[in-house]
PDB file of C-alpha atoms in Angstrom:
ATOM      1  CA  UNK A   1     -35.620 -70.871  34.672  1.00 48.00           C
ATOM      2  CA  UNK A   2     -34.389 -67.751  36.497  1.00 49.00           C
ATOM      3  CA  UNK A   3     -36.170 -65.582  33.931  1.00 48.00           C
ATOM      4  CA  UNK A   4     -39.431 -67.476  34.486  1.00 47.00           C
ATOM      5  CA  UNK A   5     -39.182 -67.083  38.254  1.00 49.00           C
ATOM      6  CA  UNK A   6     -38.441 -63.365  37.847  1.00 55.00           C
ATOM      7  CA  UNK A   7     -41.521 -62.884  35.661  1.00 50.00           C
ATOM      8  CA  UNK A   8     -43.757 -64.745  38.114  1.00 50.00           C
ATOM      9  CA  UNK A   9     -42.373 -62.718  41.023  1.00 50.00           C
ATOM     10  CA  UNK A  10     -43.044 -59.485  39.118  1.00 52.00           C
ATOM     11  CA  UNK A  11     -46.645 -60.538  38.426  1.00 51.00           C
ATOM     12  CA  UNK A  12     -47.363 -61.587  41.992  1.00 51.00           C
ATOM     13  CA  UNK A  13     -45.717 -58.437  43.335  1.00 52.00           C
ATOM     14  CA  UNK A  14     -48.049 -56.303  41.204  1.00 51.00           C
ATOM     15  CA  UNK A  15     -51.067 -58.308  42.435  1.00 52.00           C
ATOM     16  CA  UNK A  16     -49.949 -57.853  46.022  1.00 52.00           C
ATOM     17  CA  UNK A  17     -49.767 -54.077  45.565  1.00 52.00           C
ATOM     18  CA  UNK A  18     -53.433 -54.121  44.515  1.00 48.00           C
ATOM     19  CA  UNK A  19     -54.313 -55.941  47.724  1.00 48.00           C
ATOM     20  CA  UNK A  20     -52.124 -53.864  50.024  1.00 44.00           C
ATOM     21  CA  UNK A  21     -54.828 -51.261  50.633  1.00 40.00           C
ATOM     22  CA  UNK A  22     -57.030 -53.827  52.366  1.00 41.00           C
ATOM     23  CA  UNK A  23     -54.403 -56.024  54.045  1.00 43.00           C
ATOM     24  CA  UNK A  24     -51.783 -55.482  56.704  1.00 44.00           C
ATOM     25  CA  UNK A  25     -48.510 -57.134  57.642  1.00 45.00           C
ATOM     26  CA  UNK A  26     -46.452 -56.977  60.816  1.00 45.00           C
ATOM     27  CA  UNK A  27     -42.854 -57.927  61.437  1.00 41.00           C
ATOM     28  CA  UNK A  28     -40.902 -58.525  64.620  1.00 40.00           C
ATOM     29  CA  UNK A  29     -37.954 -56.785  62.992  1.00 40.00           C
ATOM     30  CA  UNK A  30     -37.967 -53.183  61.906  1.00 42.00           C
ATOM     31  CA  UNK A  31     -38.032 -52.736  58.128  1.00 43.00           C
ATOM     32  CA  UNK A  32     -35.471 -50.689  56.306  1.00 53.00           C
ATOM     33  CA  UNK A  33     -36.424 -48.195  53.617  1.00 67.00           C
ATOM     34  CA  UNK A  34     -33.274 -49.143  51.761  1.00 85.00           C
ATOM     35  CA  UNK A  35     -34.253 -52.827  51.375  1.00 89.00           C
ATOM     36  CA  UNK A  36     -35.211 -54.401  48.052  1.00 90.00           C
ATOM     37  CA  UNK A  37     -38.911 -54.871  47.400  1.00 88.00           C
ATOM     38  CA  UNK A  38     -40.537 -57.588  49.566  1.00 88.00           C
ATOM     39  CA  UNK A  39     -37.621 -57.591  52.034  1.00 88.00           C
ATOM     40  CA  UNK A  40     -37.329 -55.969  55.450  1.00 87.00           C
ATOM     41  CA  UNK A  41     -35.224 -56.063  58.600  1.00 84.00           C
ATOM     42  CA  UNK A  42     -32.083 -54.298  59.698  1.00 85.00           C
ATOM     43  CA  UNK A  43     -30.046 -56.441  57.320  1.00 87.00           C
ATOM     44  CA  UNK A  44     -32.789 -56.728  54.656  1.00 88.00           C
ATOM     45  CA  UNK A  45     -32.794 -60.481  55.265  1.00 83.00           C
ATOM     46  CA  UNK A  46     -36.497 -61.002  56.061  1.00 86.00           C
ATOM     47  CA  UNK A  47     -38.636 -61.937  53.076  1.00 90.00           C
ATOM     48  CA  UNK A  48     -42.115 -60.352  53.309  1.00 95.00           C
ATOM     49  CA  UNK A  49     -44.295 -63.199  52.108  1.00 96.00           C
ATOM     50  CA  UNK A  50     -47.918 -62.622  51.109  1.00 97.00           C
ATOM     51  CA  UNK A  51     -51.037 -64.279  49.699  1.00 97.00           C
ATOM     52  CA  UNK A  52     -53.090 -62.980  46.783  1.00 96.00           C
ATOM     53  CA  UNK A  53     -55.302 -65.988  45.969  1.00 97.00           C
ATOM     54  CA  UNK A  54     -56.479 -69.274  47.427  1.00 98.00           C
ATOM     55  CA  UNK A  55     -58.182 -72.506  46.440  1.00 97.00           C
ATOM     56  CA  UNK A  56     -60.966 -72.909  48.956  1.00 97.00           C
ATOM     57  CA  UNK A  57     -62.062 -76.168  50.547  1.00 97.00           C
ATOM     58  CA  UNK A  58     -65.587 -77.202  51.625  1.00 96.00           C
ATOM     59  CA  UNK A  59     -66.652 -76.046  55.124  1.00 95.00           C
ATOM     60  CA  UNK A  60     -65.675 -79.306  56.847  1.00 92.00           C
ATOM     61  CA  UNK A  61     -62.104 -80.364  57.703  1.00 96.00           C
ATOM     62  CA  UNK A  62     -60.132 -80.271  54.474  1.00 97.00           C
ATOM     63  CA  UNK A  63     -57.007 -78.977  52.707  1.00 97.00           C
ATOM     64  CA  UNK A  64     -56.684 -75.306  51.757  1.00 98.00           C
ATOM     65  CA  UNK A  65     -54.143 -74.004  49.254  1.00 98.00           C
ATOM     66  CA  UNK A  66     -52.809 -70.452  49.355  1.00 98.00           C
ATOM     67  CA  UNK A  67     -51.070 -68.837  46.368  1.00 98.00           C
ATOM     68  CA  UNK A  68     -48.627 -65.936  46.574  1.00 97.00           C
ATOM     69  CA  UNK A  69     -44.915 -65.456  47.269  1.00 96.00           C
ATOM     70  CA  UNK A  70     -43.400 -67.339  50.194  1.00 96.00           C
ATOM     71  CA  UNK A  71     -39.662 -67.337  49.436  1.00 93.00           C
ATOM     72  CA  UNK A  72     -37.182 -70.155  49.823  1.00 92.00           C
ATOM     73  CA  UNK A  73     -36.948 -70.356  53.630  1.00 92.00           C
ATOM     74  CA  UNK A  74     -39.907 -71.332  55.786  1.00 94.00           C
ATOM     75  CA  UNK A  75     -38.590 -71.354  59.357  1.00 94.00           C
ATOM     76  CA  UNK A  76     -41.192 -71.698  62.111  1.00 95.00           C
ATOM     77  CA  UNK A  77     -44.025 -71.670  59.570  1.00 96.00           C
ATOM     78  CA  UNK A  78     -47.473 -71.418  61.113  1.00 97.00           C
ATOM     79  CA  UNK A  79     -50.858 -70.832  59.483  1.00 98.00           C
ATOM     80  CA  UNK A  80     -54.086 -69.798  61.158  1.00 98.00           C
ATOM     81  CA  UNK A  81     -57.528 -69.534  59.559  1.00 98.00           C
ATOM     82  CA  UNK A  82     -60.176 -67.906  61.706  1.00 97.00           C
ATOM     83  CA  UNK A  83     -57.848 -68.334  64.680  1.00 97.00           C
ATOM     84  CA  UNK A  84     -57.563 -72.103  64.128  1.00 97.00           C
ATOM     85  CA  UNK A  85     -54.306 -73.860  63.282  1.00 98.00           C
ATOM     86  CA  UNK A  86     -53.990 -75.081  59.703  1.00 98.00           C
ATOM     87  CA  UNK A  87     -51.337 -77.837  59.602  1.00 98.00           C
ATOM     88  CA  UNK A  88     -48.822 -77.426  56.769  1.00 97.00           C
ATOM     89  CA  UNK A  89     -48.972 -80.163  54.143  1.00 96.00           C
ATOM     90  CA  UNK A  90     -46.757 -78.714  51.422  1.00 97.00           C
ATOM     91  CA  UNK A  91     -44.893 -75.457  50.818  1.00 97.00           C
ATOM     92  CA  UNK A  92     -42.785 -74.004  47.997  1.00 96.00           C
ATOM     93  CA  UNK A  93     -41.903 -70.588  46.638  1.00 96.00           C
ATOM     94  CA  UNK A  94     -45.415 -69.854  45.344  1.00 97.00           C
ATOM     95  CA  UNK A  95     -47.852 -72.129  47.199  1.00 97.00           C
ATOM     96  CA  UNK A  96     -48.704 -73.339  50.677  1.00 98.00           C
ATOM     97  CA  UNK A  97     -51.221 -76.094  51.374  1.00 98.00           C
ATOM     98  CA  UNK A  98     -52.456 -76.875  54.856  1.00 98.00           C
ATOM     99  CA  UNK A  99     -55.069 -79.060  56.532  1.00 98.00           C
ATOM    100  CA  UNK A 100     -57.687 -77.309  58.638  1.00 97.00           C
ATOM    101  CA  UNK A 101     -59.168 -79.776  61.120  1.00 96.00           C
ATOM    102  CA  UNK A 102     -62.125 -77.547  61.888  1.00 96.00           C
ATOM    103  CA  UNK A 103     -65.559 -76.959  60.354  1.00 96.00           C
ATOM    104  CA  UNK A 104     -66.113 -73.400  59.197  1.00 97.00           C
ATOM    105  CA  UNK A 105     -69.457 -71.755  58.523  1.00 97.00           C
ATOM    106  CA  UNK A 106     -70.554 -71.423  54.910  1.00 95.00           C
ATOM    107  CA  UNK A 107     -71.007 -67.839  53.639  1.00 96.00           C
ATOM    108  CA  UNK A 108     -68.719 -66.440  56.353  1.00 97.00           C
ATOM    109  CA  UNK A 109     -65.269 -64.896  55.885  1.00 97.00           C
ATOM    110  CA  UNK A 110     -62.331 -65.601  58.185  1.00 98.00           C
ATOM    111  CA  UNK A 111     -59.051 -63.890  59.052  1.00 98.00           C
ATOM    112  CA  UNK A 112     -55.865 -65.495  57.740  1.00 98.00           C
ATOM    113  CA  UNK A 113     -52.477 -65.270  59.441  1.00 98.00           C
ATOM    114  CA  UNK A 114     -49.287 -66.804  58.034  1.00 98.00           C
ATOM    115  CA  UNK A 115     -46.028 -66.496  59.945  1.00 97.00           C
ATOM    116  CA  UNK A 116     -42.543 -67.630  58.941  1.00 95.00           C
ATOM    117  CA  UNK A 117     -39.017 -66.333  59.427  1.00 92.00           C
ATOM    118  CA  UNK A 118     -40.204 -63.901  62.134  1.00 89.00           C
ATOM    119  CA  UNK A 119     -42.565 -62.163  59.690  1.00 94.00           C
ATOM    120  CA  UNK A 120     -46.388 -62.302  59.809  1.00 96.00           C
ATOM    121  CA  UNK A 121     -48.784 -61.668  56.948  1.00 97.00           C
ATOM    122  CA  UNK A 122     -52.344 -60.990  58.097  1.00 97.00           C
ATOM    123  CA  UNK A 123     -55.567 -60.175  56.341  1.00 97.00           C
ATOM    124  CA  UNK A 124     -58.969 -59.711  57.892  1.00 97.00           C
ATOM    125  CA  UNK A 125     -62.056 -61.457  56.458  1.00 97.00           C
ATOM    126  CA  UNK A 126     -59.984 -63.017  53.680  1.00 98.00           C
ATOM    127  CA  UNK A 127     -60.874 -66.718  53.483  1.00 98.00           C
ATOM    128  CA  UNK A 128     -64.312 -68.147  52.760  1.00 97.00           C
ATOM    129  CA  UNK A 129     -65.189 -71.870  52.458  1.00 98.00           C
ATOM    130  CA  UNK A 130     -66.033 -73.282  49.049  1.00 97.00           C
ATOM    131  CA  UNK A 131     -69.671 -72.796  47.988  1.00 97.00           C
ATOM    132  CA  UNK A 132     -70.242 -75.732  45.657  1.00 95.00           C
ATOM    133  CA  UNK A 133     -73.641 -74.657  44.302  1.00 96.00           C
ATOM    134  CA  UNK A 134     -73.429 -71.159  42.860  1.00 97.00           C
ATOM    135  CA  UNK A 135     -76.350 -71.702  40.485  1.00 94.00           C
ATOM    136  CA  UNK A 136     -76.191 -68.909  37.904  1.00 95.00           C
ATOM    137  CA  UNK A 137     -72.686 -67.827  38.825  1.00 97.00           C
ATOM    138  CA  UNK A 138     -69.301 -69.115  39.925  1.00 97.00           C
ATOM    139  CA  UNK A 139     -67.345 -69.235  43.154  1.00 98.00           C
ATOM    140  CA  UNK A 140     -64.419 -66.875  43.641  1.00 97.00           C
ATOM    141  CA  UNK A 141     -62.559 -65.939  46.807  1.00 95.00           C
ATOM    142  CA  UNK A 142     -65.217 -66.704  49.384  1.00 95.00           C
ATOM    143  CA  UNK A 143     -68.435 -65.867  47.547  1.00 97.00           C
ATOM    144  CA  UNK A 144     -70.577 -66.694  44.544  1.00 97.00           C
ATOM    145  CA  UNK A 145     -70.069 -64.151  41.761  1.00 97.00           C
ATOM    146  CA  UNK A 146     -73.453 -64.019  40.041  1.00 96.00           C
ATOM    147  CA  UNK A 147     -74.049 -63.684  36.321  1.00 93.00           C
ATOM    148  CA  UNK A 148     -75.954 -60.590  35.250  1.00 89.00           C
ATOM    149  CA  UNK A 149     -79.604 -60.789  36.225  1.00 91.00           C
ATOM    150  CA  UNK A 150     -79.081 -63.089  39.225  1.00 94.00           C
ATOM    151  CA  UNK A 151     -78.523 -62.443  42.904  1.00 94.00           C
ATOM    152  CA  UNK A 152     -78.511 -64.207  46.267  1.00 95.00           C
ATOM    153  CA  UNK A 153     -75.821 -66.118  48.147  1.00 95.00           C
ATOM    154  CA  UNK A 154     -76.165 -68.980  45.656  1.00 97.00           C
ATOM    155  CA  UNK A 155     -77.043 -66.837  42.624  1.00 97.00           C
ATOM    156  CA  UNK A 156     -80.439 -68.546  42.476  1.00 95.00           C
ATOM    157  CA  UNK A 157     -82.700 -65.495  42.755  1.00 95.00           C
ATOM    158  CA  UNK A 158     -83.680 -63.841  39.494  1.00 93.00           C
ATOM    159  CA  UNK A 159     -83.254 -60.076  39.607  1.00 93.00           C
ATOM    160  CA  UNK A 160     -85.963 -57.676  38.516  1.00 94.00           C
ATOM    161  CA  UNK A 161     -85.574 -56.215  34.999  1.00 95.00           C
ATOM    162  CA  UNK A 162     -83.307 -53.218  34.570  1.00 96.00           C
ATOM    163  CA  UNK A 163     -81.893 -51.174  31.686  1.00 97.00           C
ATOM    164  CA  UNK A 164     -78.205 -50.315  31.461  1.00 96.00           C
ATOM    165  CA  UNK A 165     -78.372 -48.531  28.095  1.00 96.00           C
ATOM    166  CA  UNK A 166     -80.839 -47.593  25.362  1.00 97.00           C
ATOM    167  CA  UNK A 167     -80.091 -46.151  21.943  1.00 96.00           C
ATOM    168  CA  UNK A 168     -81.458 -42.653  21.195  1.00 95.00           C
ATOM    169  CA  UNK A 169     -83.571 -41.954  18.103  1.00 94.00           C
ATOM    170  CA  UNK A 170     -84.547 -38.959  16.017  1.00 93.00           C
ATOM    171  CA  UNK A 171     -87.489 -36.771  16.943  1.00 92.00           C
ATOM    172  CA  UNK A 172     -89.447 -38.787  14.359  1.00 91.00           C
ATOM    173  CA  UNK A 173     -88.931 -42.032  16.293  1.00 91.00           C
ATOM    174  CA  UNK A 174     -87.267 -45.189  15.033  1.00 92.00           C
ATOM    175  CA  UNK A 175     -85.640 -48.457  16.075  1.00 93.00           C
ATOM    176  CA  UNK A 176     -84.330 -48.779  19.635  1.00 95.00           C
ATOM    177  CA  UNK A 177     -82.115 -51.311  21.402  1.00 97.00           C
ATOM    178  CA  UNK A 178     -82.264 -51.762  25.156  1.00 97.00           C
ATOM    179  CA  UNK A 179     -79.534 -53.663  27.005  1.00 97.00           C
ATOM    180  CA  UNK A 180     -79.644 -54.869  30.590  1.00 96.00           C
ATOM    181  CA  UNK A 181     -81.542 -57.703  32.192  1.00 95.00           C
ATOM    182  CA  UNK A 182     -85.107 -58.584  31.202  1.00 96.00           C
ATOM    183  CA  UNK A 183     -85.649 -61.957  32.844  1.00 93.00           C
ATOM    184  CA  UNK A 184     -85.663 -65.533  31.622  1.00 89.00           C
ATOM    185  CA  UNK A 185     -88.914 -64.896  29.699  1.00 92.00           C
ATOM    186  CA  UNK A 186     -88.665 -61.299  28.410  1.00 94.00           C
ATOM    187  CA  UNK A 187     -91.468 -61.799  25.872  1.00 93.00           C
ATOM    188  CA  UNK A 188     -93.938 -61.154  28.712  1.00 92.00           C
ATOM    189  CA  UNK A 189     -92.698 -57.606  29.289  1.00 96.00           C
ATOM    190  CA  UNK A 190     -94.028 -54.359  27.867  1.00 96.00           C
ATOM    191  CA  UNK A 191     -91.918 -51.230  27.387  1.00 96.00           C
ATOM    192  CA  UNK A 192     -93.163 -47.670  27.771  1.00 96.00           C
ATOM    193  CA  UNK A 193     -91.216 -44.636  26.500  1.00 94.00           C
ATOM    194  CA  UNK A 194     -92.608 -41.452  27.978  1.00 91.00           C
ATOM    195  CA  UNK A 195     -96.351 -41.947  27.621  1.00 89.00           C
ATOM    196  CA  UNK A 196     -96.141 -44.183  24.529  1.00 91.00           C
ATOM    197  CA  UNK A 197     -95.750 -47.937  24.396  1.00 93.00           C
ATOM    198  CA  UNK A 198     -92.835 -49.240  22.357  1.00 95.00           C
ATOM    199  CA  UNK A 199     -93.399 -51.986  19.802  1.00 95.00           C
ATOM    200  CA  UNK A 200     -91.171 -54.945  20.696  1.00 96.00           C
ATOM    201  CA  UNK A 201     -89.751 -56.886  17.742  1.00 95.00           C
ATOM    202  CA  UNK A 202     -87.285 -59.151  19.539  1.00 96.00           C
ATOM    203  CA  UNK A 203     -86.799 -59.854  23.244  1.00 96.00           C
ATOM    204  CA  UNK A 204     -83.900 -61.726  24.822  1.00 95.00           C
ATOM    205  CA  UNK A 205     -82.769 -61.925  28.465  1.00 94.00           C
ATOM    206  CA  UNK A 206     -80.057 -59.292  27.950  1.00 94.00           C
ATOM    207  CA  UNK A 207     -81.455 -57.172  25.103  1.00 96.00           C
ATOM    208  CA  UNK A 208     -84.698 -55.945  23.562  1.00 97.00           C
ATOM    209  CA  UNK A 209     -85.090 -54.497  20.073  1.00 97.00           C
ATOM    210  CA  UNK A 210     -88.173 -52.506  19.201  1.00 96.00           C
ATOM    211  CA  UNK A 211     -89.679 -49.411  17.638  1.00 95.00           C
ATOM    212  CA  UNK A 212     -90.805 -46.160  19.199  1.00 94.00           C
ATOM    213  CA  UNK A 213     -92.984 -43.497  17.608  1.00 90.00           C
ATOM    214  CA  UNK A 214     -92.077 -39.834  17.447  1.00 86.00           C
ATOM    215  CA  UNK A 215     -91.944 -37.838  20.639  1.00 77.00           C
ATOM    216  CA  UNK A 216     -94.661 -35.413  21.714  1.00 78.00           C
ATOM    217  CA  UNK A 217     -95.010 -32.825  18.957  1.00 78.00           C
ATOM    218  CA  UNK A 218     -91.744 -34.075  17.464  1.00 78.00           C
ATOM    219  CA  UNK A 219     -89.710 -32.264  20.111  1.00 87.00           C
ATOM    220  CA  UNK A 220     -86.292 -33.418  21.250  1.00 91.00           C
ATOM    221  CA  UNK A 221     -85.646 -34.278  24.891  1.00 93.00           C
ATOM    222  CA  UNK A 222     -85.394 -37.035  27.466  1.00 95.00           C
ATOM    223  CA  UNK A 223     -88.197 -39.397  28.397  1.00 95.00           C
ATOM    224  CA  UNK A 224     -88.676 -41.937  31.179  1.00 96.00           C
ATOM    225  CA  UNK A 225     -88.389 -45.659  30.454  1.00 97.00           C
ATOM    226  CA  UNK A 226     -90.837 -47.970  32.207  1.00 97.00           C
ATOM    227  CA  UNK A 227     -91.081 -51.758  32.141  1.00 97.00           C
ATOM    228  CA  UNK A 228     -94.223 -53.687  33.088  1.00 97.00           C
ATOM    229  CA  UNK A 229     -94.495 -57.427  33.707  1.00 94.00           C
ATOM    230  CA  UNK A 230     -97.184 -59.788  32.399  1.00 92.00           C
ATOM    231  CA  UNK A 231     -99.532 -58.667  35.202  1.00 93.00           C
ATOM    232  CA  UNK A 232     -99.084 -55.026  34.133  1.00 94.00           C
ATOM    233  CA  UNK A 233     -97.117 -54.318  37.319  1.00 96.00           C
ATOM    234  CA  UNK A 234     -94.411 -51.660  37.026  1.00 97.00           C
ATOM    235  CA  UNK A 235     -91.066 -53.369  37.701  1.00 96.00           C
ATOM    236  CA  UNK A 236     -88.584 -50.777  36.451  1.00 97.00           C
ATOM    237  CA  UNK A 237     -88.390 -47.018  35.948  1.00 97.00           C
ATOM    238  CA  UNK A 238     -85.463 -45.210  34.339  1.00 97.00           C
ATOM    239  CA  UNK A 239     -85.911 -41.475  34.875  1.00 97.00           C
ATOM    240  CA  UNK A 240     -84.997 -39.568  31.708  1.00 96.00           C
ATOM    241  CA  UNK A 241     -83.094 -42.591  30.407  1.00 97.00           C
ATOM    242  CA  UNK A 242     -84.306 -42.327  26.801  1.00 96.00           C
ATOM    243  CA  UNK A 243     -83.468 -39.493  24.418  1.00 95.00           C
ATOM    244  CA  UNK A 244     -85.109 -38.022  21.303  1.00 95.00           C
ATOM    245  CA  UNK A 245     -82.142 -36.424  19.537  1.00 94.00           C
ATOM    246  CA  UNK A 246     -82.719 -33.637  16.977  1.00 92.00           C
ATOM    247  CA  UNK A 247     -79.309 -34.366  15.414  1.00 94.00           C
ATOM    248  CA  UNK A 248     -80.326 -37.902  14.422  1.00 94.00           C
ATOM    249  CA  UNK A 249     -82.295 -38.916  11.337  1.00 93.00           C
ATOM    250  CA  UNK A 250     -85.260 -41.255  11.164  1.00 91.00           C
ATOM    251  CA  UNK A 251     -83.918 -44.822  10.780  1.00 88.00           C
ATOM    252  CA  UNK A 252     -80.591 -43.332   9.701  1.00 89.00           C
ATOM    253  CA  UNK A 253     -82.032 -42.302   6.326  1.00 92.00           C
ATOM    254  CA  UNK A 254     -82.670 -46.015   5.621  1.00 90.00           C
ATOM    255  CA  UNK A 255     -78.918 -46.209   4.901  1.00 92.00           C
ATOM    256  CA  UNK A 256     -79.648 -44.520   1.564  1.00 93.00           C
ATOM    257  CA  UNK A 257     -78.343 -41.106   2.537  1.00 93.00           C
ATOM    258  CA  UNK A 258     -76.164 -39.110   4.892  1.00 94.00           C
ATOM    259  CA  UNK A 259     -77.611 -37.654   8.070  1.00 93.00           C
ATOM    260  CA  UNK A 260     -76.556 -34.026   8.536  1.00 93.00           C
ATOM    261  CA  UNK A 261     -77.800 -32.581  11.846  1.00 91.00           C
ATOM    262  CA  UNK A 262     -81.148 -34.325  11.592  1.00 91.00           C
ATOM    263  CA  UNK A 263     -81.624 -33.791   7.831  1.00 93.00           C
ATOM    264  CA  UNK A 264     -81.190 -36.614   5.300  1.00 94.00           C
ATOM    265  CA  UNK A 265     -79.022 -35.872   2.271  1.00 93.00           C
ATOM    266  CA  UNK A 266     -80.081 -38.682  -0.053  1.00 94.00           C
ATOM    267  CA  UNK A 267     -77.836 -40.610  -2.388  1.00 93.00           C
ATOM    268  CA  UNK A 268     -79.048 -40.837  -5.999  1.00 91.00           C
ATOM    269  CA  UNK A 269     -81.570 -42.147  -6.929  1.00 92.00           C
ATOM    270  CA  UNK A 270     -83.105 -42.129  -3.449  1.00 93.00           C
ATOM    271  CA  UNK A 271     -85.376 -39.244  -2.449  1.00 93.00           C
ATOM    272  CA  UNK A 272     -87.812 -38.191   0.265  1.00 91.00           C
ATOM    273  CA  UNK A 273     -87.431 -36.741   3.734  1.00 90.00           C
ATOM    274  CA  UNK A 274     -85.904 -40.020   4.878  1.00 88.00           C
ATOM    275  CA  UNK A 275     -84.507 -41.358   1.554  1.00 92.00           C
ATOM    276  CA  UNK A 276     -87.182 -44.017   1.658  1.00 88.00           C
ATOM    277  CA  UNK A 277     -87.942 -44.375  -2.071  1.00 87.00           C
ATOM    278  CA  UNK A 278     -86.399 -43.796  -5.472  1.00 88.00           C
ATOM    279  CA  UNK A 279     -87.179 -41.102  -8.063  1.00 84.00           C
ATOM    280  CA  UNK A 280     -89.146 -43.494 -10.304  1.00 78.00           C
ATOM    281  CA  UNK A 281     -90.858 -45.281  -7.427  1.00 67.00           C
ATOM    282  CA  UNK A 282     -94.553 -44.948  -6.664  1.00 54.00           C
ATOM    283  CA  UNK A 283     -93.989 -45.840  -3.037  1.00 53.00           C
ATOM    284  CA  UNK A 284     -95.018 -43.324  -0.426  1.00 48.00           C
ATOM    285  CA  UNK A 285     -92.588 -42.223   2.240  1.00 47.00           C
ATOM    286  CA  UNK A 286     -92.614 -44.344   5.355  1.00 50.00           C
ATOM    287  CA  UNK A 287     -94.929 -43.029   8.040  1.00 44.00           C
ATOM    288  CA  UNK A 288     -93.388 -41.769  11.267  1.00 45.00           C
ATOM    289  CA  UNK A 289     -96.614 -41.881  13.216  1.00 43.00           C
ATOM    290  CA  UNK A 290     -97.231 -45.638  13.244  1.00 40.00           C
TER     291      UNK A 290
END
């Protein structure tokens, strides 16, 4: 049991260090540099409690639960949320629950102050009431955390399309994969690479797979990426986000050869500039212009 408590204390101590840059604590007794971690006072007898998480309640009067390290002694315990008293319901080493008989405003953050054993832990704009409808997201620590592609206080506003990454191709063109956000109906979008329109083969909300022709005069370099909606309105521009790379091979030599600095070295019996057909095949090499 002691080992378990020690492990939990170590974890919560690490979490508290991450929060220390944005929180402050004050003590009525001077702390000693020679005290063990989380203790202060002339005799190192004051436990420096802290909070690193909470279970929020709805805006109306309700019970709030704070999680952290609170020690074994809780003399003169008082809790304030937004300057209002929160009456203690239950307290142990790791949790404090209290009843706030006051209606807070949704979407606002409030200061929290917890005092016990002549030590006060305080953090500004720390507590936010529970938002029960986060739509395309989930509530965490006072706000809705939206899934990719959604925004707004309730994560109910669909974001405009954007590209986070796009695979480069050879100077001869080839298959491309775009990742990002492309809306709930991405099939209505059109993609433009430089001055050429990409051919879309598959479109999903978070990825688009398509084909792009060779760059101007087959020259390597970066090109802009543009996305248009169904009304042909430009909704996204990525300056120089796409790359024609002279070290890549067209469609990776159709996986029938090894690409060496932009030149396909075909595996027998495959031949052609892009290893696209066999020695005894009558098939023509695949076009790079369509």
